[in-house]
Each structure stands twice: as C-alpha cells, then as structure tokens.
Amino acid sequence: MAKPLVSHAARALTGSARVPGDKSVSHRALMFGALAVGESVVDGLLEGDDVLRTAAAMRALGAEVERLPDGRWRLWGRGVGGLQEPADVLDMGNSGTGARLLMGLVTTHPFTSIFTGDASLRSRPMKRISEPLGRMGAQFFGRDGGRLPAALVGTPRPLPITYELPVASAQVKSAVLLAGLNTPGETTVIEREATRDHTELMLRNFGASVRVEDLGDGRRAISVTGFPELTGRTVTVPADPSSAAFPAVAALLVPGSEVRLAGVGINPLRAGLYQTLLEMGADIRFENRREEGGEPVADLVVRASELTGVDVPAERAPSMIDEYPILAVAAAFARGATRMTGLAELRVKESDRLAAMARGLAACGVRVEETPDSLTVHGTGRPPQGGATIAVELDHRIAMSFLVLGMAAAEPVAVDDAEAIDTSFPGFAVLMNGLGAGIAQPAIGK
Ligand code: S3P
C-alpha cells in the first residue's frame, strides 16, 4: 500500500541530529567483511532496505552475517574466492550499488547467480557492468537491453583486464576491482574523472594492495593485485553526507533555523554539494574535523541563509551525483538562475531524476529549463508556491527533496508514496520532525 506524506511549512528548524550511516560505505563493509578471513564488526551500519538486501545476499553467498544486540553487525568471512552458489534468486530491491558490486564479486566464482530487483532496478542499465565483467570471463544473460532479471555465470578462469570507464561510475569501477580480487595478476580501471573512492580506501584497510596512478588531465589508473589475504576488521561507518544533505538544505531554507548534524562523512569525492551551497552563500560550518574508519568526518552546523544562483560545473557532477535533486530545491529558493550541466547520468538513477525534478518543480510553480543533460532552475529569492503532489516513482531522493521543499514553500507539498525513503534514510520523517518540520500523513479524503 502506498504511503503518502505531506510536508507543511515549518517554523524554525533547531537542534542536533545524526543521520543514518553512509549507504556506499555500508554496502562495502558487508561485502568486504564477507570476503575477509575471520571476524569483522561494522559499527553504524545503515539499516535501510538497500543495505539489508546486501546483508541477505552475503548470507546467501555463504558468509555469516548477524546483527548484535548493541546494533553493531558481525560478519564471519569466507576468504577471497570462497563464496558459494546462492540457492535462490538474489533480490536486490531498489539497490543499483548492491546489484552491480555483487555482480563484480560473483564474476570470478564458478557458479550461477540470478539477480532481480524492484521495478526501478529492473529498468536500469546493466550493460555497463556486463561488458567489462564479460571481458574478465563472466557470461551474462539479461532481458532486452541487458536489464534485470539476469543470470550471471561466473568463470573458473578469470582474466585480468585494463578497463577505461566509458561513464563516470563508482559502481562500475568497484565491480571491476572486486572481480579483480579473485583474478591472477593486476586488474586496472582507468577513470577520466575521479568518482567516490570508498572501495579503494576500504579494500586497503582490509589488507589488499590497491595502487592509484595519476595519469594527468584528471585521469587516474586504479589497480588491484589478485588473491590478497583480506583480514577481518572493525569498520566505523560515518553519517551519510547524501542523507545529511536533506536536513542541511532544509535548515538553509526555513527562516530562523540552526541545525547541527553530527559525524557526517566529508570525503572530498562526496562533498560537491557542500562546496556548491557555500558558493551560493550558505552558512555552513564544518566543526570538529576528524577521521573515522579511514574516512574524514565533521559536525556540520547549518544556519538559514539567503542563497544566490550559481553555475555548477559539469566536472563537479561525480562528487555530488546523488545531490542534484536537493540542490535543485535549494536553487528554487535562491535569487537568480542555477545552471547544472553534465547531468546525463541522472536519467538512469532510481528514476529519471532530471525529468522528475523538472516536472515536480514546475508543478510547485518554479520556472525550470530541462535539456537532455542539464537543468536550469530560475529562483526569485522568494519561496515557491508548492501546493503539488509529487509522483515519487520508487525514488527515495525525489521523495525527500520535495518534502524539504514543502517545509519552506507557500503551500504544503505532498508525495504519493514515501516508502522508498526507507532504502537510504529510515526514520527520515521522525528525524526531520524532531528538528521542527511538519511532515504528516495527509488527512483522509484529501
Ligand atoms: C554509488 C555510486 C553512484 C551513486 C550511488 C552509490 C556507490 O552511482 O549514484 O548512489 O556506492 O558506488 P554510479 O556509479 O552509477 O555513479
């Protein structure tokens, strides 16, 4: 059953909160713990549906995975190359990261895995994954266009490859590197623009040899050496900067707000939104900078600010790829135009986010221009009208973005189904309402 929600204008948002753990780091912690020899413990794991699907998949592939009574997660790994054939279909739900990284892992195991997911994941392109993994020896049988459901037959004789990414994608990079773990020799991925490097950082931390070579012009070659002995570790998961983006932007937009967000990951390859907001005039302070589990983190203090439109360069897209929906909301309140370019990848996320934002903002009375790979939002410096109901299309970030818009718009904004929020940010409405937001179930009959 659909779970509609409506967001009413908030007074001031105040107080402190810690958003749930980083989704990218959480998936990787479970996967690497399942490959390591001995026990791993994950502290602060995101218990959202996407990550729980990965936990179930790692169990199906033979690892021991359990939630401890104190909320930490314990894994007992199988060793590199030690995964076993799953007895049933791996249903990855809404999660592109879970599905694609796992395809990399099973490529170098001589058994068959069958992957599926929800309607959103089943519509997303997988050729970008099956192409390089095919070169390493996997066979992939998907639906038309290489979509899920699909069977992947792993190879007993994997070949190392050097693969230049045709799209800036940390998922594709990670899938190839993970396949490289159980492959003789060196497997190399070349990226033209740097994408999030959680795989590289965490693999090193578990004991793998990962080499990064700067090739000039922003290009980098990342290589893993096959058959490392990964050993069990404790992983501390930072609060997710992509989730923190929602309360942070809400605090910027609702007059009189001041919000503190604890322990947020500020890995530079994830921090493009914060850089852009600062350029727009946002009052965001990064306090208590420190390192947790090999990742830089800080407490963010965000105060309501008057924002000005900016041009967001295409080169910044990889470091804020998941944040364009909420940036577009911030831009709707700014004075002047915000031009976002290099956005073609937004069309193949959990939904076509470029179209969803353009449509939803227009319905809320915001002037927007959409091209195949850009979005321009014309802010007037005043709150937009709001007053619309947005079709979420199984996309958590579309749902949260428009609920934030409703907190500061002239009229409430509703979403038709907020269920998808649980994939990445369980407890979103409770956390936001704790800061002073007015998210509620719509009155019956409305
Ligand atoms: C992710 C990579 C990005 C991002 C996704 C998480 C990851 O996807 O959008 O939410 O954890 O590697 P792409 O690799 O498709 O850019």
Short mmCIF file of C-alpha atoms and ligand atoms in Angstrom, two decimals:
data_model
loop_
_atom_site.label_atom_id
_atom_site.label_comp_id
_atom_site.label_asym_id
_atom_site.label_seq_id
_atom_site.Cartn_x
_atom_site.Cartn_y
_atom_site.Cartn_z
CA MET A 1 0.00 0.00 0.00
CA ALA A 2 1.28 3.46 -0.90
CA LYS A 3 2.43 5.65 2.00
CA PRO A 4 1.60 9.26 1.08
CA LEU A 5 3.11 12.07 3.18
CA VAL A 6 2.58 15.80 3.24
CA SER A 7 5.09 18.43 4.35
CA HIS A 8 3.75 21.66 5.88
CA ALA A 9 5.62 24.92 6.32
CA ALA A 10 7.93 24.68 9.34
CA ARG A 11 8.76 27.45 11.78
CA ALA A 12 12.47 27.30 12.55
CA LEU A 13 14.42 24.02 12.47
CA THR A 14 16.65 23.74 15.51
CA GLY A 15 18.62 21.12 17.41
CA SER A 16 21.11 18.33 16.73
CA ALA A 17 20.74 15.07 14.87
CA ARG A 18 22.79 12.24 13.46
CA VAL A 19 21.59 10.95 10.11
CA PRO A 20 21.97 7.19 9.40
CA GLY A 21 25.19 5.59 8.19
CA ASP A 22 26.65 6.07 4.73
CA LYS A 23 25.00 3.80 2.18
CA SER A 24 28.07 3.36 -0.03
CA VAL A 25 30.32 2.56 2.92
CA SER A 26 27.72 0.20 4.45
CA HIS A 27 27.37 -1.95 1.30
CA ARG A 28 31.14 -2.25 1.01
CA ALA A 29 31.65 -3.05 4.71
CA LEU A 30 29.29 -6.04 4.39
CA MET A 31 30.82 -7.26 1.14
CA PHE A 32 34.43 -6.96 2.27
CA GLY A 33 33.67 -8.44 5.68
CA ALA A 34 32.17 -11.43 3.83
CA LEU A 35 35.43 -11.86 1.86
CA ALA A 36 37.80 -11.37 4.79
CA VAL A 37 39.27 -14.18 6.84
CA GLY A 38 37.94 -14.08 10.41
CA GLU A 39 35.59 -11.74 12.15
CA SER A 40 34.63 -8.23 11.06
CA VAL A 41 32.45 -5.82 13.01
CA VAL A 42 30.56 -2.93 11.46
CA ASP A 43 29.60 -0.02 13.68
CA GLY A 44 26.97 2.43 12.46
CA LEU A 45 25.74 0.33 9.52
CA LEU A 46 22.87 1.89 7.60
CA GLU A 47 19.89 -0.36 8.32
CA GLY A 48 17.99 0.79 5.24
CA ASP A 49 16.38 -1.63 2.83
CA ASP A 50 19.18 -1.37 0.23
CA VAL A 51 21.85 -2.41 2.70
CA LEU A 52 19.69 -5.10 4.33
CA ARG A 53 19.35 -6.65 0.85
CA THR A 54 23.13 -6.77 0.59
CA ALA A 55 23.34 -8.38 4.05
CA ALA A 56 20.86 -11.05 2.94
CA ALA A 57 22.78 -11.59 -0.31
CA MET A 58 26.09 -12.05 1.52
CA ARG A 59 24.40 -14.65 3.72
CA ALA A 60 23.05 -16.40 0.62
CA LEU A 61 26.62 -16.44 -0.75
CA GLY A 62 27.84 -18.24 2.35
CA ALA A 63 29.03 -15.60 4.82
CA GLU A 64 27.84 -15.42 8.40
CA VAL A 65 26.16 -12.06 8.96
CA GLU A 66 24.38 -11.15 12.18
CA ARG A 67 23.11 -8.08 13.96
CA LEU A 68 24.42 -7.88 17.52
CA PRO A 69 22.10 -6.76 20.35
CA ASP A 70 24.01 -3.43 20.61
CA GLY A 71 23.21 -2.57 16.96
CA ARG A 72 26.64 -3.41 15.56
CA TRP A 73 26.90 -6.05 12.83
CA ARG A 74 29.23 -9.05 12.95
CA LEU A 75 30.49 -10.95 9.92
CA TRP A 76 32.49 -14.12 9.53
CA GLY A 77 34.00 -14.10 6.06
CA ARG A 78 34.67 -16.84 3.50
CA GLY A 79 38.06 -15.61 2.26
CA VAL A 80 38.70 -14.22 -1.25
CA GLY A 81 37.30 -16.71 -3.77
CA GLY A 82 35.31 -18.56 -1.10
CA LEU A 83 31.75 -17.51 -1.91
CA GLN A 84 29.24 -20.29 -2.58
CA GLU A 85 26.41 -20.56 -5.10
CA PRO A 86 23.24 -18.87 -3.80
CA ALA A 87 20.33 -21.30 -3.56
CA ASP A 88 17.79 -18.72 -4.66
CA VAL A 89 17.43 -15.51 -6.68
CA LEU A 90 19.30 -12.51 -5.22
CA ASP A 91 16.62 -9.83 -4.91
CA MET A 92 18.50 -6.55 -4.52
CA GLY A 93 15.33 -4.47 -4.10
CA ASN A 94 15.94 -0.85 -5.17
CA SER A 95 19.73 -1.01 -4.95
CA GLY A 96 21.90 -0.41 -8.00
CA THR A 97 25.02 -0.38 -5.83
CA GLY A 98 24.20 -3.72 -4.22
CA ALA A 99 23.38 -5.39 -7.53
CA ARG A 100 26.32 -4.04 -9.51
CA LEU A 101 29.05 -4.55 -6.92
CA LEU A 102 27.85 -8.08 -6.23
CA MET A 103 27.95 -8.89 -9.94
CA GLY A 104 31.63 -7.98 -9.79
CA LEU A 105 32.19 -10.26 -6.81
CA VAL A 106 30.49 -13.34 -8.29
CA THR A 107 32.14 -12.93 -11.72
CA THR A 108 35.23 -14.80 -10.54
CA HIS A 109 33.37 -17.62 -8.81
CA PRO A 110 32.44 -20.68 -10.93
CA PHE A 111 28.71 -20.69 -10.25
CA THR A 112 25.48 -19.09 -11.41
CA SER A 113 23.74 -16.22 -9.64
CA ILE A 114 20.38 -14.80 -10.63
CA PHE A 115 19.72 -11.15 -9.86
CA THR A 116 16.47 -9.23 -9.72
CA GLY A 117 15.09 -6.12 -8.04
CA ASP A 118 12.09 -3.82 -7.85
CA ALA A 119 10.55 -2.13 -10.89
CA SER A 120 13.08 0.73 -10.64
CA LEU A 121 16.15 -1.53 -10.52
CA ARG A 122 14.74 -3.77 -13.26
CA SER A 123 14.60 -0.76 -15.57
CA ARG A 124 18.21 0.34 -15.00
CA PRO A 125 21.06 -0.35 -17.46
CA MET A 126 23.36 -3.26 -16.63
CA LYS A 127 25.39 -3.40 -19.87
CA ARG A 128 27.88 -1.00 -18.31
CA ILE A 129 28.59 -3.83 -15.84
CA SER A 130 28.18 -6.94 -18.01
CA GLU A 131 30.53 -5.53 -20.66
CA PRO A 132 33.73 -5.33 -18.54
CA LEU A 133 32.80 -8.39 -16.46
CA GLY A 134 32.27 -10.31 -19.72
CA ARG A 135 35.84 -9.44 -20.71
CA MET A 136 37.01 -10.99 -17.45
CA GLY A 137 35.13 -14.20 -18.31
CA ALA A 138 31.61 -13.90 -16.91
CA GLN A 139 28.55 -14.77 -19.01
CA PHE A 140 25.55 -12.53 -18.53
CA PHE A 141 22.01 -13.35 -19.67
CA GLY A 142 19.71 -10.41 -19.10
CA ARG A 143 16.48 -9.09 -20.53
CA ASP A 144 16.43 -6.84 -23.55
CA GLY A 145 18.93 -4.01 -23.11
CA GLY A 146 20.84 -6.05 -20.50
CA ARG A 147 18.28 -5.42 -17.78
CA LEU A 148 17.33 -7.48 -14.72
CA PRO A 149 16.28 -10.15 -14.01
CA ALA A 150 19.57 -11.58 -15.24
CA ALA A 151 21.72 -14.64 -14.67
CA LEU A 152 25.46 -14.25 -14.27
CA VAL A 153 27.60 -17.34 -14.81
CA GLY A 154 30.95 -16.83 -13.14
CA THR A 155 34.21 -18.13 -14.57
CA PRO A 156 36.73 -20.51 -13.02
CA ARG A 157 39.46 -18.93 -15.20
CA PRO A 158 39.18 -15.14 -14.81
CA LEU A 159 41.39 -12.81 -16.83
CA PRO A 160 42.79 -9.53 -15.51
CA ILE A 161 41.85 -6.54 -17.65
CA THR A 162 42.65 -2.86 -18.02
CA TYR A 163 39.35 -1.08 -18.43
CA GLU A 164 38.71 2.58 -19.18
CA LEU A 165 35.33 3.62 -17.79
CA PRO A 166 33.02 4.99 -20.52
CA VAL A 167 30.88 6.74 -17.85
CA ALA A 168 31.95 8.24 -14.52
CA SER A 169 30.67 5.47 -12.25
CA ALA A 170 31.99 4.30 -8.90
CA GLN A 171 29.74 1.27 -9.21
CA VAL A 172 31.35 0.10 -12.45
CA LYS A 173 34.83 0.89 -11.14
CA SER A 174 34.11 -1.07 -7.95
CA ALA A 175 32.59 -4.06 -9.77
CA VAL A 176 35.74 -4.49 -11.89
CA LEU A 177 38.08 -4.04 -8.93
CA LEU A 178 36.10 -6.56 -6.85
CA ALA A 179 36.24 -9.07 -9.70
CA GLY A 180 39.99 -8.41 -9.76
CA LEU A 181 40.38 -9.65 -6.19
CA ASN A 182 39.96 -13.29 -7.23
CA THR A 183 41.84 -12.93 -10.53
CA PRO A 184 45.54 -13.58 -11.10
CA GLY A 185 47.77 -10.59 -11.85
CA GLU A 186 46.70 -6.98 -11.83
CA THR A 187 43.26 -5.63 -12.74
CA THR A 188 43.19 -1.92 -13.64
CA VAL A 189 40.39 0.60 -14.03
CA ILE A 190 41.10 3.95 -15.67
CA GLU A 191 38.75 6.80 -14.81
CA ARG A 192 38.65 10.13 -16.61
CA GLU A 193 37.03 11.90 -13.66
CA ALA A 194 37.53 10.81 -10.07
CA THR A 195 34.49 9.09 -8.52
CA ARG A 196 33.92 8.14 -4.88
CA ASP A 197 36.85 6.06 -3.64
CA HIS A 198 35.32 4.12 -0.73
CA THR A 199 36.19 0.80 -2.42
CA GLU A 200 39.85 1.73 -2.72
CA LEU A 201 40.10 3.09 0.85
CA MET A 202 38.31 0.18 2.48
CA LEU A 203 39.99 -2.56 0.43
CA ARG A 204 43.36 -1.20 1.54
CA ASN A 205 42.15 -1.14 5.11
CA PHE A 206 41.21 -4.86 4.84
CA GLY A 207 44.74 -5.62 3.56
CA ALA A 208 44.51 -5.52 -0.25
CA SER A 209 47.13 -3.89 -2.42
CA VAL A 210 45.47 -1.02 -4.32
CA ARG A 211 47.64 1.24 -6.45
CA VAL A 212 46.45 4.63 -7.73
CA GLU A 213 48.43 6.30 -10.50
CA ASP A 214 47.83 9.84 -11.65
CA LEU A 215 47.79 9.87 -15.46
CA GLY A 216 47.38 13.67 -15.80
CA ASP A 217 44.34 15.65 -17.03
CA GLY A 218 42.38 14.31 -14.06
CA ARG A 219 42.72 10.69 -15.32
CA ARG A 220 43.71 8.02 -12.82
CA ALA A 221 44.55 4.33 -13.05
CA ILE A 222 43.45 2.20 -10.10
CA SER A 223 44.89 -1.30 -9.85
CA VAL A 224 44.31 -4.24 -7.52
CA THR A 225 46.58 -7.25 -7.24
CA GLY A 226 44.78 -10.59 -7.23
CA PHE A 227 44.47 -13.01 -4.32
CA PRO A 228 45.12 -10.69 -1.38
CA GLU A 229 44.54 -12.11 2.09
CA LEU A 230 41.86 -9.85 3.46
CA THR A 231 41.63 -10.00 7.22
CA GLY A 232 38.66 -9.15 9.42
CA ARG A 233 38.40 -5.55 10.58
CA THR A 234 36.21 -3.19 12.56
CA VAL A 235 34.60 -0.64 10.24
CA THR A 236 33.06 2.56 11.60
CA VAL A 237 30.51 3.97 9.16
CA PRO A 238 30.26 7.78 9.01
CA ALA A 239 26.87 9.51 8.81
CA ASP A 240 25.87 9.70 5.14
CA PRO A 241 26.63 13.10 3.53
CA SER A 242 23.97 12.36 0.91
CA SER A 243 21.36 11.92 3.67
CA ALA A 244 22.66 14.88 5.70
CA ALA A 245 22.02 16.99 2.60
CA PHE A 246 18.25 16.94 3.31
CA PRO A 247 18.23 18.39 6.85
CA ALA A 248 21.11 20.69 5.84
CA VAL A 249 19.22 22.23 2.92
CA ALA A 250 16.01 22.35 4.98
CA ALA A 251 17.88 24.39 7.63
CA LEU A 252 19.17 26.76 4.95
CA LEU A 253 15.66 27.35 3.59
CA VAL A 254 13.49 27.61 6.71
CA PRO A 255 13.98 31.10 8.21
CA GLY A 256 15.50 31.23 11.70
CA SER A 257 16.94 27.69 11.56
CA GLU A 258 20.15 26.42 13.09
CA VAL A 259 20.87 22.70 12.97
CA ARG A 260 23.88 20.61 13.97
CA LEU A 261 24.47 17.34 12.11
CA ALA A 262 26.96 15.03 13.83
CA GLY A 263 29.73 12.90 12.32
CA VAL A 264 28.97 13.50 8.64
CA GLY A 265 31.36 11.99 6.08
CA ILE A 266 33.14 14.74 4.15
CA ASN A 267 35.22 12.66 1.75
CA PRO A 268 36.10 15.26 -0.96
CA LEU A 269 34.74 12.91 -3.64
CA ARG A 270 31.31 13.15 -1.96
CA ALA A 271 31.32 16.79 -0.88
CA GLY A 272 30.43 18.64 -4.11
CA LEU A 273 27.01 19.71 -2.82
CA TYR A 274 28.51 21.43 0.21
CA GLN A 275 31.02 23.28 -1.98
CA THR A 276 28.18 24.43 -4.24
CA LEU A 277 26.00 25.57 -1.34
CA LEU A 278 28.90 27.58 0.08
CA GLU A 279 29.29 29.26 -3.32
CA MET A 280 25.56 30.10 -3.19
CA GLY A 281 26.12 31.91 0.10
CA ALA A 282 25.14 29.17 2.56
CA ASP A 283 26.21 29.49 6.19
CA ILE A 284 27.64 26.00 6.83
CA ARG A 285 30.45 25.42 9.30
CA PHE A 286 32.49 22.21 9.49
CA GLU A 287 33.42 21.68 13.14
CA ASN A 288 35.44 19.05 14.93
CA ARG A 289 37.04 17.63 11.76
CA ARG A 290 38.44 14.16 12.39
CA GLU A 291 38.91 10.75 10.82
CA GLU A 292 36.63 7.77 11.49
CA GLY A 293 37.23 4.36 9.96
CA GLY A 294 39.61 5.82 7.37
CA GLU A 295 37.10 8.47 6.20
CA PRO A 296 37.18 12.21 7.04
CA VAL A 297 34.14 13.38 9.05
CA ALA A 298 32.95 16.63 10.66
CA ASP A 299 29.98 18.03 12.56
CA LEU A 300 28.02 20.36 10.27
CA VAL A 301 26.42 23.49 11.69
CA VAL A 302 23.92 24.94 9.24
CA ARG A 303 22.08 28.26 9.59
CA ALA A 304 19.25 29.68 7.47
CA SER A 305 20.78 31.68 4.60
CA GLU A 306 19.82 33.76 1.62
CA LEU A 307 21.09 31.90 -1.42
CA THR A 308 22.15 33.15 -4.85
CA GLY A 309 22.03 31.11 -8.07
CA VAL A 310 25.34 29.79 -9.42
CA ASP A 311 26.70 27.80 -12.37
CA VAL A 312 27.60 24.29 -11.24
CA PRO A 313 30.41 22.97 -13.46
CA ALA A 314 29.94 19.61 -15.18
CA GLU A 315 33.27 18.37 -13.71
CA ARG A 316 31.72 18.54 -10.25
CA ALA A 317 28.96 16.07 -11.11
CA PRO A 318 30.71 12.87 -9.87
CA SER A 319 31.23 14.37 -6.40
CA MET A 320 27.56 15.34 -5.99
CA ILE A 321 25.76 12.99 -8.36
CA ASP A 322 23.10 11.98 -5.81
CA GLU A 323 22.62 15.55 -4.57
CA TYR A 324 21.22 17.30 -7.67
CA PRO A 325 17.59 16.77 -6.62
CA ILE A 326 18.09 18.55 -3.29
CA LEU A 327 20.34 21.18 -4.90
CA ALA A 328 17.56 21.90 -7.38
CA VAL A 329 15.24 22.51 -4.41
CA ALA A 330 17.76 24.91 -2.84
CA ALA A 331 18.07 26.64 -6.23
CA ALA A 332 14.30 27.15 -6.33
CA PHE A 333 14.63 29.44 -3.27
CA ALA A 334 17.79 31.23 -4.45
CA ARG A 335 17.88 34.59 -6.17
CA GLY A 336 18.72 34.10 -9.87
CA ALA A 337 19.42 31.12 -12.10
CA THR A 338 21.29 27.98 -11.07
CA ARG A 339 22.65 26.11 -14.10
CA MET A 340 23.56 22.46 -13.62
CA THR A 341 25.31 20.72 -16.51
CA GLY A 342 26.79 17.28 -17.22
CA LEU A 343 23.73 15.52 -15.79
CA ALA A 344 23.13 12.72 -18.33
CA GLU A 345 23.70 10.08 -15.61
CA LEU A 346 20.74 11.46 -13.62
CA ARG A 347 18.46 9.91 -16.23
CA VAL A 348 19.46 6.36 -15.19
CA LYS A 349 19.28 6.64 -11.40
CA GLU A 350 16.46 5.18 -9.27
CA SER A 351 14.22 7.25 -11.58
CA ASP A 352 14.93 9.73 -14.37
CA ARG A 353 15.83 12.37 -11.81
CA LEU A 354 16.31 15.13 -14.33
CA ALA A 355 12.76 14.74 -15.61
CA ALA A 356 11.36 14.16 -12.12
CA MET A 357 12.90 17.36 -10.75
CA ALA A 358 11.91 19.45 -13.75
CA ARG A 359 8.32 18.17 -13.60
CA GLY A 360 7.98 18.44 -9.82
CA LEU A 361 9.48 21.92 -9.56
CA ALA A 362 7.26 23.18 -12.39
CA ALA A 363 4.24 21.75 -10.54
CA CYS A 364 5.38 23.75 -7.48
CA GLY A 365 5.44 26.96 -9.51
CA VAL A 366 9.18 27.12 -10.23
CA ARG A 367 10.48 28.10 -13.69
CA VAL A 368 12.86 25.42 -14.98
CA GLU A 369 14.58 24.57 -18.26
CA GLU A 370 15.50 20.97 -19.00
CA THR A 371 17.79 19.68 -21.78
CA PRO A 372 18.99 16.07 -22.27
CA ASP A 373 21.85 16.68 -19.81
CA SER A 374 21.23 19.94 -17.97
CA LEU A 375 18.77 21.65 -15.67
CA THR A 376 18.41 25.37 -15.05
CA VAL A 377 16.30 26.49 -12.11
CA HIS A 378 15.18 30.12 -12.01
CA GLY A 379 14.79 31.22 -8.40
CA THR A 380 13.17 34.50 -7.47
CA GLY A 381 14.64 34.75 -3.98
CA ARG A 382 11.14 34.10 -2.60
CA PRO A 383 9.61 30.77 -1.50
CA PRO A 384 7.97 28.91 -4.40
CA GLN A 385 4.24 28.24 -4.35
CA GLY A 386 4.34 24.49 -3.62
CA GLY A 387 0.86 23.01 -3.31
CA ALA A 388 1.54 19.98 -5.54
CA THR A 389 1.52 16.20 -5.10
CA ILE A 390 4.68 14.62 -6.47
CA ALA A 391 4.89 11.13 -8.02
CA VAL A 392 7.91 9.51 -6.34
CA GLU A 393 8.41 6.62 -8.80
CA LEU A 394 10.28 4.47 -6.23
CA ASP A 395 12.95 7.17 -5.83
CA HIS A 396 13.89 7.98 -2.22
CA ARG A 397 15.77 11.17 -3.09
CA ILE A 398 12.88 12.60 -5.11
CA ALA A 399 10.55 11.97 -2.14
CA MET A 400 12.87 13.61 0.42
CA SER A 401 13.71 16.56 -1.84
CA PHE A 402 10.07 17.57 -2.30
CA LEU A 403 9.25 17.07 1.37
CA VAL A 404 12.07 19.55 2.11
CA LEU A 405 10.61 21.96 -0.44
CA GLY A 406 7.27 21.78 1.39
CA MET A 407 8.94 22.87 4.66
CA ALA A 408 9.54 26.35 3.28
CA ALA A 409 7.07 26.75 0.36
CA ALA A 410 3.93 28.90 0.46
CA GLU A 411 1.66 25.83 0.41
CA PRO A 412 2.24 22.23 1.65
CA VAL A 413 3.83 19.69 -0.72
CA ALA A 414 2.79 16.03 -0.77
CA VAL A 415 4.44 12.89 -2.11
CA ASP A 416 2.32 9.99 -3.35
CA ASP A 417 4.44 7.23 -1.76
CA ALA A 418 7.21 7.78 0.79
CA GLU A 419 8.00 4.09 1.24
CA ALA A 420 11.15 4.38 -0.90
CA ILE A 421 12.74 6.67 1.71
CA ASP A 422 13.45 3.57 3.82
CA THR A 423 16.01 2.40 1.24
CA SER A 424 18.53 5.02 2.41
CA PHE A 425 17.11 7.08 5.29
CA PRO A 426 14.88 5.08 7.65
CA GLY A 427 13.36 7.45 10.20
CA PHE A 428 13.59 10.49 7.90
CA ALA A 429 10.22 11.99 8.87
CA VAL A 430 10.78 11.38 12.60
CA LEU A 431 14.25 12.97 12.47
CA MET A 432 13.04 15.98 10.49
CA ASN A 433 10.00 16.46 12.74
CA GLY A 434 12.33 16.27 15.76
CA LEU A 435 14.10 19.33 14.34
CA GLY A 436 10.77 21.12 13.89
CA ALA A 437 9.47 20.02 10.48
CA GLY A 438 5.78 19.29 9.88
CA ILE A 439 5.70 16.03 7.92
CA ALA A 440 2.46 14.13 8.40
CA GLN A 441 0.09 11.68 6.80
CA PRO A 442 -2.43 13.52 4.65
CA ALA A 443 -5.87 13.98 6.17
CA ILE A 444 -8.29 11.28 4.96
CA GLY A 445 -10.32 12.36 1.96
CA LYS A 446 -7.73 14.90 0.80
C1 S3P B 1 27.46 4.68 -5.65
C2 S3P B 1 27.83 5.24 -6.85
C3 S3P B 1 26.96 6.18 -7.59
C4 S3P B 1 25.81 6.71 -6.73
C5 S3P B 1 25.17 5.63 -5.91
C6 S3P B 1 26.18 4.98 -4.99
C7 S3P B 1 28.40 3.75 -4.99
O1 S3P B 1 26.40 5.51 -8.69
O2 S3P B 1 24.85 7.34 -7.54
O3 S3P B 1 24.11 6.15 -5.12
O4 S3P B 1 28.20 3.44 -3.80
O5 S3P B 1 29.37 3.33 -5.63
P1 S3P B 1 27.14 5.43 -10.14
O6 S3P B 1 28.31 4.53 -10.01
O7 S3P B 1 26.08 4.88 -11.06
O8 S3P B 1 27.51 6.85 -10.46
#
